[in-house]
């Protein structure tokens, strides 16, 4: 039984542009679904902030998106998932999904030697939620977690420098943007994890899929790389199927964007680069409108 709810968009939010990697994965898997994306660029990064503060931001955005009429909410930010998934599930009447459990589940399925690494922001790693989720699924897995906060900066600044589609940026990343200093940062972060002989690495931040070629090069071909963006898209598909919430196709799929960013042309450029189609309309949302 379908009703008008089925035609509502899926709400997705992140601290900035990282959640666009989730939009991209979702648009590939579920092209018939409408999406309403919110990027809290003015308060990005969330990673170095206390979880309590991130929780407040996430609740403001979750309620705002809910008021725009969405059928489902995806917290496309690991930090905000760690801070506010439970609260948003309690406070909203729509289903709410985070990115941590899907990534944790994929990691338990991928590992052969049961040694898994997780990288993420300081707040995500300190929350311990990835390790807890992985060990809930398989208590025998050893989890090695490392905060890699500079990766957010590297991804953002690389994208800002490059005026090309993100695929070009990604394929040229190691030769063009990864100056020795950046290579060194990545090696400093990842070499200790390699020495732990992990066979699986979870990209526990939605910005990190943008750095995948760099991370893969350092980790080598024997390490499976798990992107929570792809995993959550698959989970959304499963949830829409179970709840019979698929768009019935009576209206074309739409893509709406809102942000707290001050520099809208830059936000549109970054969105265009990641999504591979032109984003030329973005709603600017003032923090007071969020109730901040
Ligand atoms: N994209 C966010 C995440 O997945 C991190 C970026 C930030 O620090 O705001 O955790």
Short mmCIF file of N, CA and C in Angstrom, two decimals, residues 96-259:
data_model
loop_
_atom_site.label_atom_id
_atom_site.label_comp_id
_atom_site.label_asym_id
_atom_site.label_seq_id
_atom_site.Cartn_x
_atom_site.Cartn_y
_atom_site.Cartn_z
N UNK A 96 15.20 6.63 11.30
CA UNK A 96 16.48 7.37 11.28
C UNK A 96 17.61 6.35 11.22
N UNK A 97 18.50 6.53 10.24
CA UNK A 97 19.65 5.61 10.09
C UNK A 97 20.95 6.39 10.26
N UNK A 98 21.92 5.73 10.88
CA UNK A 98 23.26 6.32 10.99
C UNK A 98 24.21 5.56 10.09
N UNK A 99 25.49 5.98 10.10
CA UNK A 99 26.46 5.34 9.21
C UNK A 99 27.38 4.35 9.93
N UNK A 100 27.30 4.29 11.25
CA UNK A 100 28.30 3.47 11.95
C UNK A 100 27.97 1.97 11.89
N UNK A 101 26.75 1.59 12.22
CA UNK A 101 26.43 0.16 12.21
C UNK A 101 26.58 -0.47 10.82
N UNK A 102 26.14 0.21 9.75
CA UNK A 102 26.34 -0.40 8.41
C UNK A 102 27.82 -0.65 8.11
N UNK A 103 28.69 0.29 8.48
CA UNK A 103 30.13 0.11 8.24
C UNK A 103 30.69 -1.00 9.11
N UNK A 104 30.24 -1.05 10.37
CA UNK A 104 30.73 -2.08 11.29
C UNK A 104 30.32 -3.48 10.79
N UNK A 105 29.10 -3.58 10.31
CA UNK A 105 28.62 -4.88 9.83
C UNK A 105 29.41 -5.34 8.60
N UNK A 106 29.63 -4.40 7.67
CA UNK A 106 30.40 -4.76 6.46
C UNK A 106 31.81 -5.20 6.83
N UNK A 107 32.39 -4.56 7.85
CA UNK A 107 33.75 -4.93 8.26
C UNK A 107 33.79 -6.35 8.84
N UNK A 108 32.79 -6.70 9.64
CA UNK A 108 32.79 -8.05 10.22
C UNK A 108 32.62 -9.10 9.12
N UNK A 109 31.91 -8.71 8.07
CA UNK A 109 31.73 -9.67 6.97
C UNK A 109 32.98 -9.78 6.09
N UNK A 110 33.74 -8.68 6.02
CA UNK A 110 34.90 -8.67 5.11
C UNK A 110 36.15 -9.32 5.72
N UNK A 111 36.31 -9.21 7.03
CA UNK A 111 37.59 -9.64 7.61
C UNK A 111 37.74 -11.16 7.63
N UNK A 112 38.93 -11.61 7.29
CA UNK A 112 39.25 -13.04 7.34
C UNK A 112 40.06 -13.34 8.60
N UNK A 113 40.99 -12.41 8.92
CA UNK A 113 41.87 -12.68 10.07
C UNK A 113 41.34 -12.03 11.36
N UNK A 114 40.19 -11.40 11.27
CA UNK A 114 39.51 -10.77 12.41
C UNK A 114 40.37 -9.70 13.08
N UNK A 115 41.06 -8.96 12.23
CA UNK A 115 41.81 -7.78 12.70
C UNK A 115 41.36 -6.61 11.82
N UNK A 116 40.63 -5.69 12.44
CA UNK A 116 39.98 -4.61 11.69
C UNK A 116 40.47 -3.25 12.19
N UNK A 117 40.78 -2.36 11.24
CA UNK A 117 41.15 -0.99 11.60
C UNK A 117 39.99 -0.05 11.30
N UNK A 118 39.87 0.98 12.13
CA UNK A 118 38.85 2.01 11.90
C UNK A 118 39.54 3.36 11.97
N UNK A 119 39.30 4.21 10.95
CA UNK A 119 39.78 5.58 11.03
C UNK A 119 38.58 6.52 11.01
N UNK A 120 38.70 7.64 11.73
CA UNK A 120 37.58 8.59 11.79
C UNK A 120 38.02 9.86 12.46
N UNK A 121 37.07 10.73 12.76
CA UNK A 121 37.41 11.97 13.46
C UNK A 121 37.72 11.64 14.92
N UNK A 122 38.26 12.64 15.60
CA UNK A 122 38.60 12.47 17.02
C UNK A 122 37.35 12.08 17.82
N UNK A 123 36.26 12.79 17.57
CA UNK A 123 35.04 12.54 18.34
C UNK A 123 34.49 11.13 18.07
N UNK A 124 34.52 10.71 16.81
CA UNK A 124 34.00 9.37 16.46
C UNK A 124 34.84 8.30 17.13
N UNK A 125 36.15 8.42 17.02
CA UNK A 125 37.03 7.39 17.58
C UNK A 125 36.91 7.37 19.10
N UNK A 126 36.90 8.56 19.71
CA UNK A 126 36.82 8.61 21.18
C UNK A 126 35.48 8.09 21.70
N UNK A 127 34.44 8.16 20.88
CA UNK A 127 33.12 7.64 21.33
C UNK A 127 33.18 6.11 21.51
N UNK A 128 34.12 5.47 20.79
CA UNK A 128 34.28 4.02 20.90
C UNK A 128 33.15 3.23 20.25
N UNK A 129 32.29 3.92 19.51
CA UNK A 129 31.10 3.25 18.99
C UNK A 129 31.39 2.24 17.87
N UNK A 130 32.41 2.52 17.05
CA UNK A 130 32.75 1.55 16.01
C UNK A 130 33.23 0.24 16.64
N UNK A 131 34.18 0.37 17.57
CA UNK A 131 34.72 -0.84 18.20
C UNK A 131 33.60 -1.61 18.90
N UNK A 132 32.74 -0.88 19.57
CA UNK A 132 31.63 -1.52 20.29
C UNK A 132 30.68 -2.23 19.31
N UNK A 133 30.35 -1.55 18.21
CA UNK A 133 29.42 -2.14 17.24
C UNK A 133 30.04 -3.38 16.59
N UNK A 134 31.32 -3.30 16.24
CA UNK A 134 31.98 -4.45 15.61
C UNK A 134 32.02 -5.63 16.59
N UNK A 135 32.38 -5.33 17.85
CA UNK A 135 32.49 -6.42 18.83
C UNK A 135 31.12 -6.96 19.25
N UNK A 136 30.07 -6.16 19.11
CA UNK A 136 28.72 -6.68 19.36
C UNK A 136 28.39 -7.75 18.32
N UNK A 137 28.85 -7.51 17.09
CA UNK A 137 28.56 -8.44 16.01
C UNK A 137 29.47 -9.67 16.05
N UNK A 138 30.72 -9.46 16.48
CA UNK A 138 31.67 -10.58 16.59
C UNK A 138 32.69 -10.22 17.67
N UNK A 139 32.50 -10.78 18.83
CA UNK A 139 33.33 -10.42 19.99
C UNK A 139 34.79 -10.83 19.80
N UNK A 140 35.06 -11.69 18.81
CA UNK A 140 36.43 -12.17 18.61
C UNK A 140 37.27 -11.27 17.73
N UNK A 141 36.68 -10.21 17.21
CA UNK A 141 37.44 -9.32 16.32
C UNK A 141 38.23 -8.31 17.15
N UNK A 142 39.50 -8.13 16.78
CA UNK A 142 40.31 -7.10 17.41
C UNK A 142 40.22 -5.84 16.57
N UNK A 143 39.87 -4.74 17.23
CA UNK A 143 39.68 -3.48 16.50
C UNK A 143 40.80 -2.50 16.86
N UNK A 144 41.43 -1.95 15.84
CA UNK A 144 42.48 -0.94 16.03
C UNK A 144 41.93 0.39 15.50
N UNK A 145 41.75 1.36 16.40
CA UNK A 145 41.11 2.62 15.98
C UNK A 145 42.10 3.78 16.03
N UNK A 146 42.05 4.63 15.02
CA UNK A 146 42.93 5.80 14.99
C UNK A 146 42.16 7.01 14.49
N UNK A 147 42.28 8.11 15.20
CA UNK A 147 41.70 9.36 14.72
C UNK A 147 42.61 9.95 13.64
N UNK A 148 42.03 10.32 12.51
CA UNK A 148 42.81 10.88 11.39
C UNK A 148 42.17 12.21 10.96
N UNK A 149 42.14 13.18 11.87
CA UNK A 149 41.38 14.41 11.60
C UNK A 149 41.85 15.21 10.41
N UNK A 150 43.16 15.16 10.10
CA UNK A 150 43.66 15.99 8.99
C UNK A 150 43.13 15.51 7.64
N UNK A 151 42.64 14.27 7.56
CA UNK A 151 42.09 13.78 6.30
C UNK A 151 40.89 14.62 5.84
N UNK A 152 40.13 15.16 6.80
CA UNK A 152 38.98 16.00 6.43
C UNK A 152 39.50 17.24 5.70
N UNK A 153 40.52 17.83 6.29
CA UNK A 153 41.12 19.03 5.69
C UNK A 153 41.72 18.74 4.31
N UNK A 154 42.42 17.60 4.21
CA UNK A 154 43.05 17.26 2.93
C UNK A 154 41.98 17.09 1.85
N UNK A 155 40.90 16.39 2.19
CA UNK A 155 39.83 16.16 1.20
C UNK A 155 39.20 17.49 0.78
N UNK A 156 38.91 18.32 1.75
CA UNK A 156 38.24 19.59 1.44
C UNK A 156 39.15 20.51 0.63
N UNK A 157 40.42 20.64 1.07
CA UNK A 157 41.28 21.59 0.36
C UNK A 157 41.61 21.07 -1.03
N UNK A 158 41.77 19.76 -1.19
CA UNK A 158 42.03 19.18 -2.52
C UNK A 158 40.89 19.49 -3.46
N UNK A 159 39.67 19.30 -2.98
CA UNK A 159 38.49 19.56 -3.82
C UNK A 159 38.37 21.03 -4.18
N UNK A 160 38.73 21.88 -3.24
CA UNK A 160 38.60 23.32 -3.51
C UNK A 160 39.62 23.75 -4.56
N UNK A 161 40.81 23.13 -4.53
CA UNK A 161 41.85 23.48 -5.49
C UNK A 161 41.50 23.01 -6.90
N UNK A 162 40.83 21.85 -6.97
CA UNK A 162 40.58 21.23 -8.26
C UNK A 162 39.24 21.70 -8.80
N UNK A 163 39.17 22.07 -10.06
CA UNK A 163 37.89 22.50 -10.64
C UNK A 163 37.30 21.36 -11.48
N UNK A 164 37.82 20.17 -11.34
CA UNK A 164 37.36 19.06 -12.17
C UNK A 164 36.40 18.15 -11.40
N UNK A 165 35.72 17.24 -12.11
CA UNK A 165 34.87 16.28 -11.40
C UNK A 165 35.68 15.47 -10.41
N UNK A 166 35.00 14.96 -9.39
CA UNK A 166 35.73 14.33 -8.30
C UNK A 166 36.51 13.10 -8.75
N UNK A 167 36.04 12.41 -9.80
CA UNK A 167 36.77 11.23 -10.27
C UNK A 167 38.17 11.64 -10.72
N UNK A 168 38.25 12.81 -11.39
CA UNK A 168 39.56 13.29 -11.86
C UNK A 168 40.43 13.61 -10.64
N UNK A 169 39.81 14.29 -9.70
CA UNK A 169 40.54 14.65 -8.47
C UNK A 169 41.07 13.40 -7.79
N UNK A 170 40.20 12.37 -7.71
CA UNK A 170 40.60 11.16 -7.01
C UNK A 170 41.71 10.42 -7.74
N UNK A 171 41.61 10.36 -9.09
CA UNK A 171 42.63 9.59 -9.80
C UNK A 171 43.97 10.32 -9.82
N UNK A 172 43.92 11.68 -9.71
CA UNK A 172 45.18 12.42 -9.74
C UNK A 172 45.70 12.73 -8.34
N UNK A 173 44.92 12.31 -7.35
CA UNK A 173 45.20 12.73 -5.98
C UNK A 173 46.64 12.45 -5.56
N UNK A 174 47.08 11.21 -5.79
CA UNK A 174 48.41 10.85 -5.28
C UNK A 174 49.52 11.63 -5.97
N UNK A 175 49.32 11.92 -7.28
CA UNK A 175 50.41 12.60 -7.98
C UNK A 175 50.32 14.12 -7.88
N UNK A 176 49.10 14.67 -7.83
CA UNK A 176 48.98 16.12 -7.91
C UNK A 176 48.83 16.77 -6.54
N UNK A 177 47.88 16.30 -5.77
CA UNK A 177 47.57 17.00 -4.52
C UNK A 177 48.31 16.46 -3.32
N UNK A 178 48.72 15.21 -3.44
CA UNK A 178 49.37 14.64 -2.28
C UNK A 178 50.84 15.00 -2.32
N UNK A 179 51.08 16.23 -1.94
CA UNK A 179 52.45 16.67 -1.83
C UNK A 179 53.13 15.78 -0.79
N UNK A 180 54.47 15.73 -0.79
CA UNK A 180 55.13 14.85 0.18
C UNK A 180 54.60 15.03 1.58
N UNK A 181 54.31 16.27 1.98
CA UNK A 181 53.84 16.50 3.34
C UNK A 181 52.52 15.75 3.60
N UNK A 182 51.65 15.79 2.62
CA UNK A 182 50.36 15.12 2.79
C UNK A 182 50.52 13.60 2.78
N UNK A 183 51.39 13.13 1.88
CA UNK A 183 51.71 11.69 1.86
C UNK A 183 52.22 11.26 3.23
N UNK A 184 53.10 12.11 3.79
CA UNK A 184 53.69 11.78 5.09
C UNK A 184 52.62 11.71 6.18
N UNK A 185 51.69 12.67 6.14
CA UNK A 185 50.60 12.67 7.12
C UNK A 185 49.83 11.34 7.02
N UNK A 186 49.49 10.98 5.79
CA UNK A 186 48.72 9.76 5.58
C UNK A 186 49.51 8.54 6.05
N UNK A 187 50.81 8.52 5.75
CA UNK A 187 51.63 7.38 6.19
C UNK A 187 51.74 7.32 7.71
N UNK A 188 51.91 8.49 8.32
CA UNK A 188 52.00 8.52 9.79
C UNK A 188 50.74 7.92 10.42
N UNK A 189 49.59 8.24 9.82
CA UNK A 189 48.34 7.71 10.35
C UNK A 189 48.20 6.21 10.11
N UNK A 190 48.54 5.80 8.86
CA UNK A 190 48.14 4.46 8.44
C UNK A 190 49.21 3.38 8.66
N UNK A 191 50.49 3.77 8.66
CA UNK A 191 51.54 2.75 8.83
C UNK A 191 51.38 1.93 10.11
N UNK A 192 51.09 2.58 11.25
CA UNK A 192 50.91 1.76 12.47
C UNK A 192 49.77 0.75 12.34
N UNK A 193 48.73 1.11 11.60
CA UNK A 193 47.61 0.18 11.41
C UNK A 193 48.04 -0.99 10.53
N UNK A 194 48.87 -0.67 9.52
CA UNK A 194 49.38 -1.74 8.65
C UNK A 194 50.22 -2.72 9.47
N UNK A 195 51.02 -2.14 10.38
CA UNK A 195 51.90 -3.01 11.19
C UNK A 195 51.07 -3.92 12.12
N UNK A 196 49.83 -3.52 12.39
CA UNK A 196 48.95 -4.38 13.21
C UNK A 196 48.36 -5.53 12.40
N UNK A 197 48.74 -5.58 11.12
CA UNK A 197 48.32 -6.65 10.22
C UNK A 197 46.81 -6.78 10.08
N UNK A 198 46.15 -5.64 10.01
CA UNK A 198 44.72 -5.67 9.76
C UNK A 198 44.48 -6.09 8.30
N UNK A 199 43.37 -6.76 8.04
CA UNK A 199 43.04 -7.08 6.65
C UNK A 199 41.82 -6.27 6.17
N UNK A 200 41.30 -5.40 7.05
CA UNK A 200 40.12 -4.61 6.72
C UNK A 200 40.27 -3.23 7.35
N UNK A 201 39.92 -2.20 6.58
CA UNK A 201 39.98 -0.83 7.10
C UNK A 201 38.64 -0.14 6.85
N UNK A 202 38.04 0.36 7.92
CA UNK A 202 36.76 1.07 7.78
C UNK A 202 37.02 2.57 7.64
N UNK A 203 36.48 3.17 6.59
CA UNK A 203 36.56 4.62 6.43
C UNK A 203 35.42 5.21 7.27
N UNK A 204 35.74 5.51 8.54
CA UNK A 204 34.70 5.91 9.48
C UNK A 204 34.42 7.39 9.48
N UNK A 205 34.46 7.99 8.31
CA UNK A 205 34.14 9.42 8.16
C UNK A 205 33.69 9.58 6.72
N UNK A 206 32.61 10.30 6.52
CA UNK A 206 32.06 10.37 5.16
C UNK A 206 32.91 11.21 4.21
N UNK A 207 33.90 11.93 4.73
CA UNK A 207 34.84 12.62 3.85
C UNK A 207 35.85 11.65 3.22
N UNK A 208 36.13 10.56 3.91
CA UNK A 208 37.28 9.73 3.53
C UNK A 208 37.15 8.99 2.20
N UNK A 209 35.93 8.63 1.75
CA UNK A 209 35.87 8.00 0.42
C UNK A 209 36.49 8.89 -0.66
N UNK A 210 36.55 10.19 -0.42
CA UNK A 210 37.18 11.11 -1.39
C UNK A 210 38.69 10.90 -1.44
N UNK A 211 39.25 10.27 -0.43
CA UNK A 211 40.70 10.03 -0.38
C UNK A 211 41.04 8.56 -0.62
N UNK A 212 40.07 7.82 -1.10
CA UNK A 212 40.24 6.37 -1.21
C UNK A 212 41.51 5.94 -1.97
N UNK A 213 41.83 6.57 -3.15
CA UNK A 213 43.03 6.13 -3.85
C UNK A 213 44.29 6.28 -3.00
N UNK A 214 44.39 7.38 -2.28
CA UNK A 214 45.55 7.61 -1.41
C UNK A 214 45.61 6.55 -0.30
N UNK A 215 44.49 6.30 0.32
CA UNK A 215 44.45 5.34 1.43
C UNK A 215 44.74 3.93 0.93
N UNK A 216 44.17 3.60 -0.23
CA UNK A 216 44.40 2.26 -0.81
C UNK A 216 45.86 2.06 -1.14
N UNK A 217 46.48 3.10 -1.71
CA UNK A 217 47.89 2.98 -2.09
C UNK A 217 48.73 2.66 -0.87
N UNK A 218 48.44 3.32 0.23
CA UNK A 218 49.26 3.11 1.44
C UNK A 218 48.94 1.76 2.09
N UNK A 219 47.69 1.38 2.15
CA UNK A 219 47.32 0.13 2.83
C UNK A 219 47.68 -1.11 2.01
N UNK A 220 47.75 -0.96 0.68
CA UNK A 220 48.11 -2.09 -0.16
C UNK A 220 46.90 -2.94 -0.54
N UNK A 221 47.09 -3.81 -1.53
CA UNK A 221 45.95 -4.53 -2.12
C UNK A 221 45.33 -5.60 -1.22
N UNK A 222 46.03 -5.99 -0.15
CA UNK A 222 45.47 -7.07 0.68
C UNK A 222 44.49 -6.58 1.74
N UNK A 223 44.35 -5.26 1.84
CA UNK A 223 43.45 -4.72 2.87
C UNK A 223 42.13 -4.27 2.22
N UNK A 224 41.02 -4.85 2.69
CA UNK A 224 39.71 -4.47 2.17
C UNK A 224 39.31 -3.11 2.75
N UNK A 225 38.88 -2.21 1.89
CA UNK A 225 38.48 -0.87 2.36
C UNK A 225 36.95 -0.80 2.40
N UNK A 226 36.42 -0.46 3.56
CA UNK A 226 34.97 -0.40 3.74
C UNK A 226 34.53 1.07 3.78
N UNK A 227 33.61 1.41 2.87
CA UNK A 227 33.07 2.77 2.87
C UNK A 227 31.66 2.73 3.45
N UNK A 228 31.46 3.47 4.54
CA UNK A 228 30.13 3.43 5.15
C UNK A 228 29.08 4.07 4.23
N UNK A 229 29.54 4.90 3.27
CA UNK A 229 28.59 5.53 2.34
C UNK A 229 27.85 4.47 1.52
N UNK A 230 28.62 3.52 0.95
CA UNK A 230 27.98 2.46 0.15
C UNK A 230 27.10 1.58 1.03
N UNK A 231 27.58 1.30 2.23
CA UNK A 231 26.84 0.39 3.11
C UNK A 231 25.51 0.98 3.55
N UNK A 232 25.50 2.27 3.87
CA UNK A 232 24.25 2.87 4.34
C UNK A 232 23.25 2.96 3.18
N UNK A 233 23.73 3.17 1.97
CA UNK A 233 22.82 3.21 0.81
C UNK A 233 22.11 1.86 0.68
N UNK A 234 22.87 0.78 0.86
CA UNK A 234 22.26 -0.56 0.78
C UNK A 234 21.25 -0.75 1.91
N UNK A 235 21.55 -0.22 3.09
CA UNK A 235 20.62 -0.34 4.22
C UNK A 235 19.33 0.45 3.98
N UNK A 236 19.47 1.61 3.37
CA UNK A 236 18.28 2.43 3.05
C UNK A 236 17.39 1.65 2.08
N UNK A 237 18.01 1.04 1.07
CA UNK A 237 17.23 0.26 0.10
C UNK A 237 16.45 -0.84 0.82
N UNK A 238 17.12 -1.53 1.75
CA UNK A 238 16.46 -2.61 2.50
C UNK A 238 15.30 -2.08 3.34
N UNK A 239 15.52 -0.96 3.96
CA UNK A 239 14.47 -0.39 4.82
C UNK A 239 13.26 0.06 3.98
N UNK A 240 13.53 0.69 2.84
CA UNK A 240 12.42 1.13 1.98
C UNK A 240 11.62 -0.08 1.49
N UNK A 241 12.32 -1.17 1.22
CA UNK A 241 11.63 -2.39 0.75
C UNK A 241 10.75 -2.95 1.87
N UNK A 242 11.35 -3.11 3.06
CA UNK A 242 10.61 -3.72 4.18
C UNK A 242 9.39 -2.90 4.56
N UNK A 243 9.53 -1.58 4.52
CA UNK A 243 8.41 -0.71 4.95
C UNK A 243 7.53 -0.28 3.79
N UNK A 244 7.81 -0.81 2.61
CA UNK A 244 7.05 -0.44 1.40
C UNK A 244 7.02 1.06 1.21
N UNK A 245 8.20 1.64 1.26
CA UNK A 245 8.30 3.11 1.19
C UNK A 245 8.94 3.60 -0.11
N UNK A 246 9.14 2.68 -1.08
CA UNK A 246 9.76 3.12 -2.34
C UNK A 246 8.90 4.19 -3.01
N UNK A 247 9.56 5.13 -3.68
CA UNK A 247 8.84 6.14 -4.47
C UNK A 247 8.01 5.41 -5.52
N UNK A 248 6.74 5.79 -5.66
CA UNK A 248 5.89 5.07 -6.62
C UNK A 248 6.10 5.54 -8.06
N UNK A 249 6.97 6.53 -8.26
CA UNK A 249 7.32 6.94 -9.62
C UNK A 249 6.32 7.91 -10.24
N UNK A 250 5.29 8.31 -9.49
CA UNK A 250 4.29 9.22 -10.07
C UNK A 250 4.85 10.63 -10.23
N UNK A 251 5.93 10.93 -9.52
CA UNK A 251 6.59 12.23 -9.70
C UNK A 251 8.08 11.98 -9.88
N UNK A 252 8.76 12.79 -10.71
CA UNK A 252 10.20 12.57 -10.93
C UNK A 252 11.01 12.80 -9.65
N UNK A 253 12.12 12.10 -9.54
CA UNK A 253 12.98 12.27 -8.37
C UNK A 253 13.59 13.67 -8.37
N UNK A 254 13.64 14.29 -7.20
CA UNK A 254 14.22 15.64 -7.11
C UNK A 254 15.46 15.60 -6.22
N UNK A 255 16.31 16.60 -6.38
CA UNK A 255 17.49 16.76 -5.53
C UNK A 255 17.45 18.17 -4.96
N UNK A 256 17.31 18.30 -3.65
CA UNK A 256 17.29 19.62 -3.03
C UNK A 256 18.49 19.73 -2.09
N UNK A 257 19.01 20.94 -2.00
CA UNK A 257 20.20 21.16 -1.17
C UNK A 257 19.99 22.38 -0.28
N UNK A 258 20.42 22.27 0.96
CA UNK A 258 20.39 23.40 1.88
C UNK A 258 21.69 23.39 2.66
N UNK A 259 22.12 24.57 3.04
CA UNK A 259 23.39 24.64 3.78
C UNK A 259 23.44 25.90 4.65
#
